[in-house]
PDB file of N, CA and C in Angstrom:
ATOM      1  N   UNK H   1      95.596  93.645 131.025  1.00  0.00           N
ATOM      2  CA  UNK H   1      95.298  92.424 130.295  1.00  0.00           C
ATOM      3  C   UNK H   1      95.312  92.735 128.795  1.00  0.00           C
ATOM      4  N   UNK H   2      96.348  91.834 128.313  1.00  0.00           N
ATOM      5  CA  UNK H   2      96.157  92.194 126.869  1.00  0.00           C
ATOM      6  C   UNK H   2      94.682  91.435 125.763  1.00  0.00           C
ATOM      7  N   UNK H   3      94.609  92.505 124.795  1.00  0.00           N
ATOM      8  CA  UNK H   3      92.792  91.804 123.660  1.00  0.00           C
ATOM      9  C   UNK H   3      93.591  91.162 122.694  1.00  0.00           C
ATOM     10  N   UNK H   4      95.074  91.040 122.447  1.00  0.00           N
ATOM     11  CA  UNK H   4      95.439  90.101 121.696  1.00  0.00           C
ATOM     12  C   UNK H   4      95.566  88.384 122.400  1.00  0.00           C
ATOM     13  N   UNK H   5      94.990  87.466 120.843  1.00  0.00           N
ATOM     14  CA  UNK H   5      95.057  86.505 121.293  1.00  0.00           C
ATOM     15  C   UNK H   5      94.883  85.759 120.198  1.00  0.00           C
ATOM     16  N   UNK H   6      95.303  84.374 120.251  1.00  0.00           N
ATOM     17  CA  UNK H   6      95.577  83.337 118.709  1.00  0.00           C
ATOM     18  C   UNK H   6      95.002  82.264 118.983  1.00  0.00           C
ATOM     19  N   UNK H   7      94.562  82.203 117.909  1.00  0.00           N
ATOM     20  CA  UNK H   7      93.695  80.502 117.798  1.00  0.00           C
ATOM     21  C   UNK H   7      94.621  79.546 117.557  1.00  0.00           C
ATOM     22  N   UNK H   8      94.773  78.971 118.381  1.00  0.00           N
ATOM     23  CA  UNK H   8      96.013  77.802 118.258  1.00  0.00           C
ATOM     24  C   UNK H   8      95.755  76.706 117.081  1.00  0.00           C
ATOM     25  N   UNK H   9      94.530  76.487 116.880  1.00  0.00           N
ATOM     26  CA  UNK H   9      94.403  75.009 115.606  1.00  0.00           C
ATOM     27  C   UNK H   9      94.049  76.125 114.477  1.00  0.00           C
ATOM     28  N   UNK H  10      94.431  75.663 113.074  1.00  0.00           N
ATOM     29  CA  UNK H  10      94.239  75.942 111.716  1.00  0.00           C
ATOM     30  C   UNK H  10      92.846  75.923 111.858  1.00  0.00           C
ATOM     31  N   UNK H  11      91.912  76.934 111.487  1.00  0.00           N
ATOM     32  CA  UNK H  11      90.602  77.230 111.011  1.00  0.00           C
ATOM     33  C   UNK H  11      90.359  76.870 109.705  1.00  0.00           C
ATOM     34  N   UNK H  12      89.216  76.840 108.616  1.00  0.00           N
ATOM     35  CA  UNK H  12      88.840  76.461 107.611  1.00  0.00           C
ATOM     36  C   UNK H  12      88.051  77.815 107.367  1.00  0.00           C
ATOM     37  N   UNK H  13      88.431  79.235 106.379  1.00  0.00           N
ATOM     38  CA  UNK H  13      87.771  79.855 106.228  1.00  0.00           C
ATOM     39  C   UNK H  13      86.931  80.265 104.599  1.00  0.00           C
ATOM     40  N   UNK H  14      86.703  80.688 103.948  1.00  0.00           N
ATOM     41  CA  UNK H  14      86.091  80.908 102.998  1.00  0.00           C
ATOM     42  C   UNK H  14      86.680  81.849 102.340  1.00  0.00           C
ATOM     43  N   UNK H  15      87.204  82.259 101.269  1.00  0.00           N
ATOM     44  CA  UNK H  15      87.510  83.306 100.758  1.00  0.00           C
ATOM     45  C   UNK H  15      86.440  83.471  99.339  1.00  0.00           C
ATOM     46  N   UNK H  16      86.055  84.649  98.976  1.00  0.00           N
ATOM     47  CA  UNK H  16      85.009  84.852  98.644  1.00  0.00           C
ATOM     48  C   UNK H  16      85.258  86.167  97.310  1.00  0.00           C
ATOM     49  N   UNK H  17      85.131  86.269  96.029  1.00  0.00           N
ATOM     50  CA  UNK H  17      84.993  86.939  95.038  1.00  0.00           C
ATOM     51  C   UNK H  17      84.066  87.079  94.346  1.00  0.00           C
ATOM     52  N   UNK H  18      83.721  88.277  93.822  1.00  0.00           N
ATOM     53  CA  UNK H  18      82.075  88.416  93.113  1.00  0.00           C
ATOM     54  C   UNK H  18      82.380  89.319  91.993  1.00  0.00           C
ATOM     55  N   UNK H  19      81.843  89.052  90.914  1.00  0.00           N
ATOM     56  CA  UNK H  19      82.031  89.432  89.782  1.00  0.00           C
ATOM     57  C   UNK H  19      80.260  90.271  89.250  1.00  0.00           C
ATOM     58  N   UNK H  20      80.360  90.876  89.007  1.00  0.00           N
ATOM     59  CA  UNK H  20      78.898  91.749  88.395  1.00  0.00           C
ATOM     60  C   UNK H  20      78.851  91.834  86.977  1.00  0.00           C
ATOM     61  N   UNK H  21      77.211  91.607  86.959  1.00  0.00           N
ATOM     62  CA  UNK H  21      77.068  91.717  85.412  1.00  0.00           C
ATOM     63  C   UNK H  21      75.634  92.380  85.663  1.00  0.00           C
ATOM     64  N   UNK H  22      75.383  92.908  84.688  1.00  0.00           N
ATOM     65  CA  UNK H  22      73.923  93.675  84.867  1.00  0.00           C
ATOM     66  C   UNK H  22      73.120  92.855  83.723  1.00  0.00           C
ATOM     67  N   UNK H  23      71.991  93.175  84.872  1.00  0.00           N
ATOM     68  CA  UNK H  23      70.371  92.179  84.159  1.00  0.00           C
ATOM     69  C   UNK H  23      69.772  92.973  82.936  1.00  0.00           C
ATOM     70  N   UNK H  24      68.921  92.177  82.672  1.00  0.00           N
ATOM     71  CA  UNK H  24      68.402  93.040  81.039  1.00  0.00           C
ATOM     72  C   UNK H  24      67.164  94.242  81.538  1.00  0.00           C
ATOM     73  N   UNK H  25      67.426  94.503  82.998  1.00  0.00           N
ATOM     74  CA  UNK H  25      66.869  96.031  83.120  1.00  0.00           C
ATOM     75  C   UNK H  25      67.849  97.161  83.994  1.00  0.00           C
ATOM     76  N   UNK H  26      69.325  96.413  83.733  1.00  0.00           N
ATOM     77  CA  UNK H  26      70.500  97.062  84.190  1.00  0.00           C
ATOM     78  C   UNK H  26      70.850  97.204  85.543  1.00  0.00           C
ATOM     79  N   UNK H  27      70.107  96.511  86.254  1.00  0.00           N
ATOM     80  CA  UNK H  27      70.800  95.995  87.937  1.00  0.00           C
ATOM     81  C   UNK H  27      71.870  95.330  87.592  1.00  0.00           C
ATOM     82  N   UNK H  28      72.717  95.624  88.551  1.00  0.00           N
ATOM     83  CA  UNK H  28      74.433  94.817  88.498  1.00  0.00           C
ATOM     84  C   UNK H  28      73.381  93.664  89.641  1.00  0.00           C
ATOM     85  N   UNK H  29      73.946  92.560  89.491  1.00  0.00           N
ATOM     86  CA  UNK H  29      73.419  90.943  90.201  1.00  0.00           C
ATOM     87  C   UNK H  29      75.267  90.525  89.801  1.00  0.00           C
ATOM     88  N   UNK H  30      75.547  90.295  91.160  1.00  0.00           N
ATOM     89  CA  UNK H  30      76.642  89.486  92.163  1.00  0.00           C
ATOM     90  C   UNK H  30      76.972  88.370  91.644  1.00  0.00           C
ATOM     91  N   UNK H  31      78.042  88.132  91.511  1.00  0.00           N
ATOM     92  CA  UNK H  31      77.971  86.347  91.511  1.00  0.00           C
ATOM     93  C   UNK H  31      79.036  85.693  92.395  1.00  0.00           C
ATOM     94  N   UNK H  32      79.111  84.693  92.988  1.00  0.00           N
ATOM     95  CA  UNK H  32      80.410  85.032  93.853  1.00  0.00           C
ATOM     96  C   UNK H  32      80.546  83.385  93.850  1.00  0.00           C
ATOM     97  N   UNK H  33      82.136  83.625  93.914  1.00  0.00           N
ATOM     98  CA  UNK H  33      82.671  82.507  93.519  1.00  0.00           C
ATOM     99  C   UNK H  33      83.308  81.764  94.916  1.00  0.00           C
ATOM    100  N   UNK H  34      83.655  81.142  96.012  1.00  0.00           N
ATOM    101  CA  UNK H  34      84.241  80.905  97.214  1.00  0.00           C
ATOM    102  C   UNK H  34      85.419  79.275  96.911  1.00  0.00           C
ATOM    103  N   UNK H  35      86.030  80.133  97.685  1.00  0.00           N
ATOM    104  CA  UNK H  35      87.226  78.970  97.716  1.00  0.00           C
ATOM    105  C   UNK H  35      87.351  78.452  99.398  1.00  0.00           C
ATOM    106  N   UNK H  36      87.853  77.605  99.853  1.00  0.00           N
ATOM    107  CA  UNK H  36      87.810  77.146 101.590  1.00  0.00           C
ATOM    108  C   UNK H  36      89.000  76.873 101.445  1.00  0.00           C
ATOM    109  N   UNK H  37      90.036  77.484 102.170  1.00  0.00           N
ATOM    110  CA  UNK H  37      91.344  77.459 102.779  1.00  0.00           C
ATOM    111  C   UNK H  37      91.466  77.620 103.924  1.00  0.00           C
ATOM    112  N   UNK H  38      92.483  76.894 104.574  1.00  0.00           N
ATOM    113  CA  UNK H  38      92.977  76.782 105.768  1.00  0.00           C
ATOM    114  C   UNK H  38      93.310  77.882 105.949  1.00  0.00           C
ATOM    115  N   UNK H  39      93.848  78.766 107.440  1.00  0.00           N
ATOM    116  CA  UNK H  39      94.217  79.464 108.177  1.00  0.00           C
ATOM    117  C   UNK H  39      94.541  79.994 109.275  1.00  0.00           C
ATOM    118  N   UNK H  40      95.541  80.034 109.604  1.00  0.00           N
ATOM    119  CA  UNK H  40      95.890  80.523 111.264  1.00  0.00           C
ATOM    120  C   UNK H  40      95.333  82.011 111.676  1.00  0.00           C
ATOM    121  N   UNK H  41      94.501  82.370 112.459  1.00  0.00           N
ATOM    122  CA  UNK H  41      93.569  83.708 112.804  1.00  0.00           C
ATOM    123  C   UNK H  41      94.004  83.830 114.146  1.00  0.00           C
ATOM    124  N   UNK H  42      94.228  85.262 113.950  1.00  0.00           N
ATOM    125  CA  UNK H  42      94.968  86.019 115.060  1.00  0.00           C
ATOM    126  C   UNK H  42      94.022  87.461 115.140  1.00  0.00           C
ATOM    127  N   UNK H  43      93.793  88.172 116.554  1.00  0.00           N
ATOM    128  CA  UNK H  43      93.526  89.078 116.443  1.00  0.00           C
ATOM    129  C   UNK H  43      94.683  90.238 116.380  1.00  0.00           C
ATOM    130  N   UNK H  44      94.158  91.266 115.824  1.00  0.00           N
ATOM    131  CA  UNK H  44      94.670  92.466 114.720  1.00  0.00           C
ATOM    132  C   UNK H  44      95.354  92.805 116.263  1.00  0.00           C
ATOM    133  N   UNK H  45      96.876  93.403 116.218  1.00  0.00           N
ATOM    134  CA  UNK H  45      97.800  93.952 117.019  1.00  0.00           C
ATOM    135  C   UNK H  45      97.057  95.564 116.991  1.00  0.00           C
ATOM    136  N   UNK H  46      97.508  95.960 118.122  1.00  0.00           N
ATOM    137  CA  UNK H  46      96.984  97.523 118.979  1.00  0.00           C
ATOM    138  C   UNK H  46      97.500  98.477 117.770  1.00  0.00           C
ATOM    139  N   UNK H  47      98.716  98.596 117.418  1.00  0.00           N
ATOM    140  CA  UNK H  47      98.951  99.155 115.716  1.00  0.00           C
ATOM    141  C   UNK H  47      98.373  99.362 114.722  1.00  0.00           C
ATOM    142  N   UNK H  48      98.083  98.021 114.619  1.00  0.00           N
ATOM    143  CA  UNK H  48      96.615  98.087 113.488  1.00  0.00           C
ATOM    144  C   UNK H  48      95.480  98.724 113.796  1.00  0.00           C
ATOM    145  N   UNK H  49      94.909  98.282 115.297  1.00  0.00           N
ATOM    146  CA  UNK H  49      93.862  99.071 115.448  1.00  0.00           C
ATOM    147  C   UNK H  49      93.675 100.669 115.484  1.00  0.00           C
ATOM    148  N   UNK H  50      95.118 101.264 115.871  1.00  0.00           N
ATOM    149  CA  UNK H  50      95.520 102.389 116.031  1.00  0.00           C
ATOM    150  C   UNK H  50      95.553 103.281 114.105  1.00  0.00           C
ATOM    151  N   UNK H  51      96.108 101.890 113.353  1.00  0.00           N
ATOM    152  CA  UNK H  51      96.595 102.913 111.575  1.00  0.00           C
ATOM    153  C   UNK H  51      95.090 102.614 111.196  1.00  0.00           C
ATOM    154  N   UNK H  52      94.484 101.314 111.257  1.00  0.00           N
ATOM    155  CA  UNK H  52      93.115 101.263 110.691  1.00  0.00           C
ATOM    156  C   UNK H  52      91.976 102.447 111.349  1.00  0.00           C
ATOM    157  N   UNK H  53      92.069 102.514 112.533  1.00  0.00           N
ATOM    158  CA  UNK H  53      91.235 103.361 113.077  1.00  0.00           C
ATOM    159  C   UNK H  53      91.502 104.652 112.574  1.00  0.00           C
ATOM    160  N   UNK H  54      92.687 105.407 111.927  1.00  0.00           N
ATOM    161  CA  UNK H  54      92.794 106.258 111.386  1.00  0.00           C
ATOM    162  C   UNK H  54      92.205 106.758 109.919  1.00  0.00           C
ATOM    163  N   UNK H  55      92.006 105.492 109.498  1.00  0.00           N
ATOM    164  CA  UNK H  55      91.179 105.676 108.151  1.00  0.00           C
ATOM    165  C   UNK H  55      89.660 105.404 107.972  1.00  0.00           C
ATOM    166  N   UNK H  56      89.461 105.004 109.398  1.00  0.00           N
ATOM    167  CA  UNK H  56      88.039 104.502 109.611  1.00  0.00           C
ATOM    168  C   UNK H  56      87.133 103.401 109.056  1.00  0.00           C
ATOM    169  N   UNK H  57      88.785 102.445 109.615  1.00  0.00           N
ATOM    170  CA  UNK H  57      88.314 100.903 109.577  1.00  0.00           C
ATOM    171  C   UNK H  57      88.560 100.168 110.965  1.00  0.00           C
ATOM    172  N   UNK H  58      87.801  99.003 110.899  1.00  0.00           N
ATOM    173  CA  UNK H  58      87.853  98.701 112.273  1.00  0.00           C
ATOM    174  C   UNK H  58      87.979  97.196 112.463  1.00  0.00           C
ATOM    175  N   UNK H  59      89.364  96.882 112.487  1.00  0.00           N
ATOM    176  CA  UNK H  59      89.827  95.639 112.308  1.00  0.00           C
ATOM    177  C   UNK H  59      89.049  94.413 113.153  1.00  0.00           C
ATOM    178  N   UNK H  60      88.986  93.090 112.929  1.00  0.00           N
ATOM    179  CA  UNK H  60      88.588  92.138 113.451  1.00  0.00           C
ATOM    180  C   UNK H  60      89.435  90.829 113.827  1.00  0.00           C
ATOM    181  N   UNK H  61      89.475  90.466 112.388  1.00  0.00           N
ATOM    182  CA  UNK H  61      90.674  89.498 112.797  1.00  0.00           C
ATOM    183  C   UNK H  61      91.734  89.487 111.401  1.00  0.00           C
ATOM    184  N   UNK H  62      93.062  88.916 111.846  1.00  0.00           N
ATOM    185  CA  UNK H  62      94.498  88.683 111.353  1.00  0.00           C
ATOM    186  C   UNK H  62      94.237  86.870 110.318  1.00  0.00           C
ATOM    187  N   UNK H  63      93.964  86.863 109.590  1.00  0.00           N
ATOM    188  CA  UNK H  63      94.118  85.711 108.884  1.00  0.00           C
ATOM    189  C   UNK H  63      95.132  85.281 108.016  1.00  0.00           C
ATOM    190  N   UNK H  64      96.267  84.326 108.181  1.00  0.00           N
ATOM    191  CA  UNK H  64      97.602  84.147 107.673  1.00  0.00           C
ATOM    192  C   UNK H  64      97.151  82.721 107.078  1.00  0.00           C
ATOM    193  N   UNK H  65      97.759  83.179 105.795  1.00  0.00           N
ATOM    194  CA  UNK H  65      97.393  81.578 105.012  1.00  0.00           C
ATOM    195  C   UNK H  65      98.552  81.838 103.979  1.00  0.00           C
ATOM    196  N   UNK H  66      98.667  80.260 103.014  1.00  0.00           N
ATOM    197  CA  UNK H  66      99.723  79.999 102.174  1.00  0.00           C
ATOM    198  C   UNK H  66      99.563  81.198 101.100  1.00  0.00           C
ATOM    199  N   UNK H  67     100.801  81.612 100.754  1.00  0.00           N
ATOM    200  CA  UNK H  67     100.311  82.644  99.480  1.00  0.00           C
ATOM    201  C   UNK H  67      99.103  81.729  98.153  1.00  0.00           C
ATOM    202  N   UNK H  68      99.235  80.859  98.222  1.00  0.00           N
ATOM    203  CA  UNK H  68      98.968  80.188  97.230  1.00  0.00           C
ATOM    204  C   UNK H  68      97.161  80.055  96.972  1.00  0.00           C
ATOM    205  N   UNK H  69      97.284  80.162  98.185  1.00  0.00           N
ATOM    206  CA  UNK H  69      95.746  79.815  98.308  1.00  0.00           C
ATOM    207  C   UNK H  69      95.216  81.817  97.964  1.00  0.00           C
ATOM    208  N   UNK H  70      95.469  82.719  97.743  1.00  0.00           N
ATOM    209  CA  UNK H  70      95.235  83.665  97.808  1.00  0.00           C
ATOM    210  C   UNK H  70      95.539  84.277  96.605  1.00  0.00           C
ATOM    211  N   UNK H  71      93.718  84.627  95.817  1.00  0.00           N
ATOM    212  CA  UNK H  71      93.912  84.889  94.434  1.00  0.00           C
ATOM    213  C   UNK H  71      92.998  86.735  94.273  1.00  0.00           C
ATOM    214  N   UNK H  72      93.695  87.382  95.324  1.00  0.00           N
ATOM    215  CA  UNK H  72      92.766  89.129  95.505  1.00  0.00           C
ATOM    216  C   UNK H  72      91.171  88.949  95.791  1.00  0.00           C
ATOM    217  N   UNK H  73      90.862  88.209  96.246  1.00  0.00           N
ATOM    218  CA  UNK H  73      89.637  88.175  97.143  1.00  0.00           C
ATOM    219  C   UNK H  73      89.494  89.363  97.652  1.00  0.00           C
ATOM    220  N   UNK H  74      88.062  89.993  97.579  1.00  0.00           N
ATOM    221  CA  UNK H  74      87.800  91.172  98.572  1.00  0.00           C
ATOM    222  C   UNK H  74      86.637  90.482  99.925  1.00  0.00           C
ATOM    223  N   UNK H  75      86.666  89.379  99.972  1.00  0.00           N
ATOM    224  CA  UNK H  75      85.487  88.863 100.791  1.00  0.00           C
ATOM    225  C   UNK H  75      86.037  88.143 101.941  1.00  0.00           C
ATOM    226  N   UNK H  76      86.140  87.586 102.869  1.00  0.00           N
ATOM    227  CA  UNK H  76      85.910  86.346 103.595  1.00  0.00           C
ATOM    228  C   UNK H  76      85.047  85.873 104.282  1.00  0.00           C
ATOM    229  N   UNK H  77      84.998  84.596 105.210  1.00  0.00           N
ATOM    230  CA  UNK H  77      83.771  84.001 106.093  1.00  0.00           C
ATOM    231  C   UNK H  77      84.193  83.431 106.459  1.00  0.00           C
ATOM    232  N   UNK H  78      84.068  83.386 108.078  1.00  0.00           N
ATOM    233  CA  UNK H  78      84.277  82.521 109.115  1.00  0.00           C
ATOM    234  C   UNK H  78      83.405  82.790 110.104  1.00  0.00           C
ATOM    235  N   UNK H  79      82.864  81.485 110.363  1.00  0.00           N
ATOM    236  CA  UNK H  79      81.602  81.267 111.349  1.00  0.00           C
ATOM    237  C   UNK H  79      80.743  81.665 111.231  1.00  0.00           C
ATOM    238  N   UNK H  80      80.467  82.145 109.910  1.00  0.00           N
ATOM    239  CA  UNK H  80      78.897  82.640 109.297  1.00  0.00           C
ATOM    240  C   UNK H  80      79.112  83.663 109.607  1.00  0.00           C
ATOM    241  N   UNK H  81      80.151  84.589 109.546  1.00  0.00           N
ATOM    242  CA  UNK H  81      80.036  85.947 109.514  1.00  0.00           C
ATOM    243  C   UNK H  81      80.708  86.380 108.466  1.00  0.00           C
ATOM    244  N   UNK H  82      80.974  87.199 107.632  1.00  0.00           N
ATOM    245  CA  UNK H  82      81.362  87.929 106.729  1.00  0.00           C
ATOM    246  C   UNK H  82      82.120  89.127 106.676  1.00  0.00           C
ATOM    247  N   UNK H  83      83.544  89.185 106.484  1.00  0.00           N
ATOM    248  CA  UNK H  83      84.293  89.917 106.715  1.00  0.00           C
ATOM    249  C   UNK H  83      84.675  90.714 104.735  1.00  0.00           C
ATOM    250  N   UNK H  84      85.146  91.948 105.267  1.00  0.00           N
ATOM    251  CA  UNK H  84      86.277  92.649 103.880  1.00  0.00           C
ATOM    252  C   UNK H  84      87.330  92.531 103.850  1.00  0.00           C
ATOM    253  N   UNK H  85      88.208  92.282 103.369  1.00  0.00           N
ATOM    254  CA  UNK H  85      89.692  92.050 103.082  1.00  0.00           C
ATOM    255  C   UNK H  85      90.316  93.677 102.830  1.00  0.00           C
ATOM    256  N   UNK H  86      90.182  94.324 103.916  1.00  0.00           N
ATOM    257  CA  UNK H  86      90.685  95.958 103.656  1.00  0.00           C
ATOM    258  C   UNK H  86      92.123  95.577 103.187  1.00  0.00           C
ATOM    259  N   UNK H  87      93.324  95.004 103.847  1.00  0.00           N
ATOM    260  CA  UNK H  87      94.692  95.079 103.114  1.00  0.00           C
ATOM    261  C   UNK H  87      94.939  93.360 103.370  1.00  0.00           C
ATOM    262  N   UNK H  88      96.005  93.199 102.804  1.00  0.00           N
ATOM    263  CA  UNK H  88      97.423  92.353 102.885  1.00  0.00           C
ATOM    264  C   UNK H  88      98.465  92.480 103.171  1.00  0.00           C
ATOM    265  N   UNK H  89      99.415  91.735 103.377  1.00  0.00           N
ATOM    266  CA  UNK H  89     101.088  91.748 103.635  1.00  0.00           C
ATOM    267  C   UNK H  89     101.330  90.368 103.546  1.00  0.00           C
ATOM    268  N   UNK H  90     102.137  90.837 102.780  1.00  0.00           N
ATOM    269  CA  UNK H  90     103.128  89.432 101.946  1.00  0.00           C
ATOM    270  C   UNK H  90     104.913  89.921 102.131  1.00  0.00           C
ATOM    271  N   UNK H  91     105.540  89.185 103.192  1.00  0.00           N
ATOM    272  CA  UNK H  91     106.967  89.317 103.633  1.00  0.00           C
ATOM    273  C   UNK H  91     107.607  88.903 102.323  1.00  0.00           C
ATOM    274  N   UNK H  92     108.537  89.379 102.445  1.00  0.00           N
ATOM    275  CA  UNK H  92     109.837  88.920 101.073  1.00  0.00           C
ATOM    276  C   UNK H  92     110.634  87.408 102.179  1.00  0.00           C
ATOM    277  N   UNK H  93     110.571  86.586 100.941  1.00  0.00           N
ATOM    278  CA  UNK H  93     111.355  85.714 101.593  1.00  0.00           C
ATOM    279  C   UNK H  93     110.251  84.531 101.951  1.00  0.00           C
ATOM    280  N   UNK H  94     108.588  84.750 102.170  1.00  0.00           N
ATOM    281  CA  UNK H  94     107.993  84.314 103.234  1.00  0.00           C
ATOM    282  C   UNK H  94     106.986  83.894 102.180  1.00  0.00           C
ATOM    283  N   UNK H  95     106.126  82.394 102.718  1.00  0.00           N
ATOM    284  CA  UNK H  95     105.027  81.522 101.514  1.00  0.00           C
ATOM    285  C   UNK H  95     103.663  82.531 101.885  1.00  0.00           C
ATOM    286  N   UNK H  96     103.922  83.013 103.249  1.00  0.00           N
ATOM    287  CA  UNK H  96     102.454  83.462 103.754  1.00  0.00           C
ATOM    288  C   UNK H  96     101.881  84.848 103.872  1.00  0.00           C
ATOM    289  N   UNK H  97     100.706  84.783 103.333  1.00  0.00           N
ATOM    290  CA  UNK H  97      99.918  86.318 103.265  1.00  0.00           C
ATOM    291  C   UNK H  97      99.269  86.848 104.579  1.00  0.00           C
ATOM    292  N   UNK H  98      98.918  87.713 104.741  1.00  0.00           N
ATOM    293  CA  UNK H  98      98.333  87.931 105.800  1.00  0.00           C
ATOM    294  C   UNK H  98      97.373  88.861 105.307  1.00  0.00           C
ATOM    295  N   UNK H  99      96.015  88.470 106.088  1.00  0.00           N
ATOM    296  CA  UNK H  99      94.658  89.017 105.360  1.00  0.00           C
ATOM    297  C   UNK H  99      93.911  89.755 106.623  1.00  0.00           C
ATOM    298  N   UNK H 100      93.843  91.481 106.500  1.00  0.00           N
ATOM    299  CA  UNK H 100      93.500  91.889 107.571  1.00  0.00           C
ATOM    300  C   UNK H 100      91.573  91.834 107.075  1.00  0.00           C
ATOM    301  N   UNK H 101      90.878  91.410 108.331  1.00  0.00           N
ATOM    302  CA  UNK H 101      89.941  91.500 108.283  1.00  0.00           C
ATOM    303  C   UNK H 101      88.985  92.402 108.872  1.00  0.00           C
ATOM    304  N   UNK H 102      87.744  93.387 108.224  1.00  0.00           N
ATOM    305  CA  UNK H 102      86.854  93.743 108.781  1.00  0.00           C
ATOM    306  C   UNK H 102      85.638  93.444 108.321  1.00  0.00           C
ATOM    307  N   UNK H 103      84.387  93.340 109.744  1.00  0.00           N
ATOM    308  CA  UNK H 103      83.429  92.562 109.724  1.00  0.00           C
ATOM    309  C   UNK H 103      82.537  94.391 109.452  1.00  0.00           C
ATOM    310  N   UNK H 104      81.454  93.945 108.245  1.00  0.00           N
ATOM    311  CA  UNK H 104      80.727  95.096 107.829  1.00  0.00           C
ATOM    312  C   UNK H 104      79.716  94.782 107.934  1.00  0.00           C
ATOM    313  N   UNK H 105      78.980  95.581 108.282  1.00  0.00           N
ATOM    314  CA  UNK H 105      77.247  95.798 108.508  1.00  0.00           C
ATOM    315  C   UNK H 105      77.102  95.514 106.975  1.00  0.00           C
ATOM    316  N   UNK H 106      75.988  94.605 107.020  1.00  0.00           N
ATOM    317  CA  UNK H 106      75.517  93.770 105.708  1.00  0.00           C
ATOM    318  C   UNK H 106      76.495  92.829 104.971  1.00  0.00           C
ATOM    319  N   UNK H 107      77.264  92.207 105.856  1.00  0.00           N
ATOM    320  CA  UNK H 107      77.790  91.205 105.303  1.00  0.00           C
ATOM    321  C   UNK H 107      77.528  89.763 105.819  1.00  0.00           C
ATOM    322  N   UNK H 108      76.812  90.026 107.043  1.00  0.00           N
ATOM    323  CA  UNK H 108      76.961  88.715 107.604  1.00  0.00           C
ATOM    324  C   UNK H 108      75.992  87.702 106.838  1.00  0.00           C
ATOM    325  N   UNK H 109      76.164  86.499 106.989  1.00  0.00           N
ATOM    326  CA  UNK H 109      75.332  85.395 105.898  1.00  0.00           C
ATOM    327  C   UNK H 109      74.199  85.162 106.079  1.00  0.00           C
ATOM    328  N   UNK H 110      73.779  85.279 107.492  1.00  0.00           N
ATOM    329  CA  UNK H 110      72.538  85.567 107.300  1.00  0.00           C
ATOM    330  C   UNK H 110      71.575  86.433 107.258  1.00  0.00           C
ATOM    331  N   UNK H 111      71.868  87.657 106.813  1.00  0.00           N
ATOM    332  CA  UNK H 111      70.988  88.750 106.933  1.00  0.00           C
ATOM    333  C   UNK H 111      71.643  88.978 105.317  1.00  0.00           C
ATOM    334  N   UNK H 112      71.850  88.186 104.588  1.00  0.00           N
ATOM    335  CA  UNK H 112      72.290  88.337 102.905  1.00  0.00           C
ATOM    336  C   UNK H 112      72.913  89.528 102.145  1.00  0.00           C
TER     337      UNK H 112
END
């Protein structure tokens, strides 16, 4: 039985950037900016899990959206969970990015 499998309807996910500035006793404090774009989510092919697992990442899900909507985000969110944007791939020829996702201990939204 194959663990690949695709969400057939366009999802609504979050893409997420944070910029740091440090307080007047020199803590860096977050600021993060989110955009909501559409996306087709696929889970990560046995390949991926195989090159990511080599560097000791551990893929989750495949998120393909318009290039357009995609401005180097290191964040995403879908379903109140909180993913890293470890890579991309952007085809020659092609509008759409593809945003590999991993879900990290201390990212999820509600545990802040």
């Amino acid at each position: 039985m194959s663990k690949r499998w695709v969400i057939d309807l366009d999802d609504l996910i979050t893409l997420i950037s944070q910029t740091f500035e440090q307080n007047d006793i020199g803590v860096q404090i977050a600021t993060e900016t989110t955009t909501q774009v559409w996306a087709r989510l696929q889970s990560a092919t046995r390949a991926e899990f195989y090159s990511a697992g080599q560097n000791g990442l551990q893929p989750s899900l495949v998120a393909v959206t318009p290039i357009a909507n995609y401005a180097g985000q290191k964040l995403a969110e879908w379903r109140g969970t909180r993913y890293s944007i470890y890579r991309t791939y952007f085809a020659t020829g092609s509008d759409e990015i593809e945003l590999y996702l991993e879900e990290k201990v201390g990212n999820d939204v509600e545990n802040g």
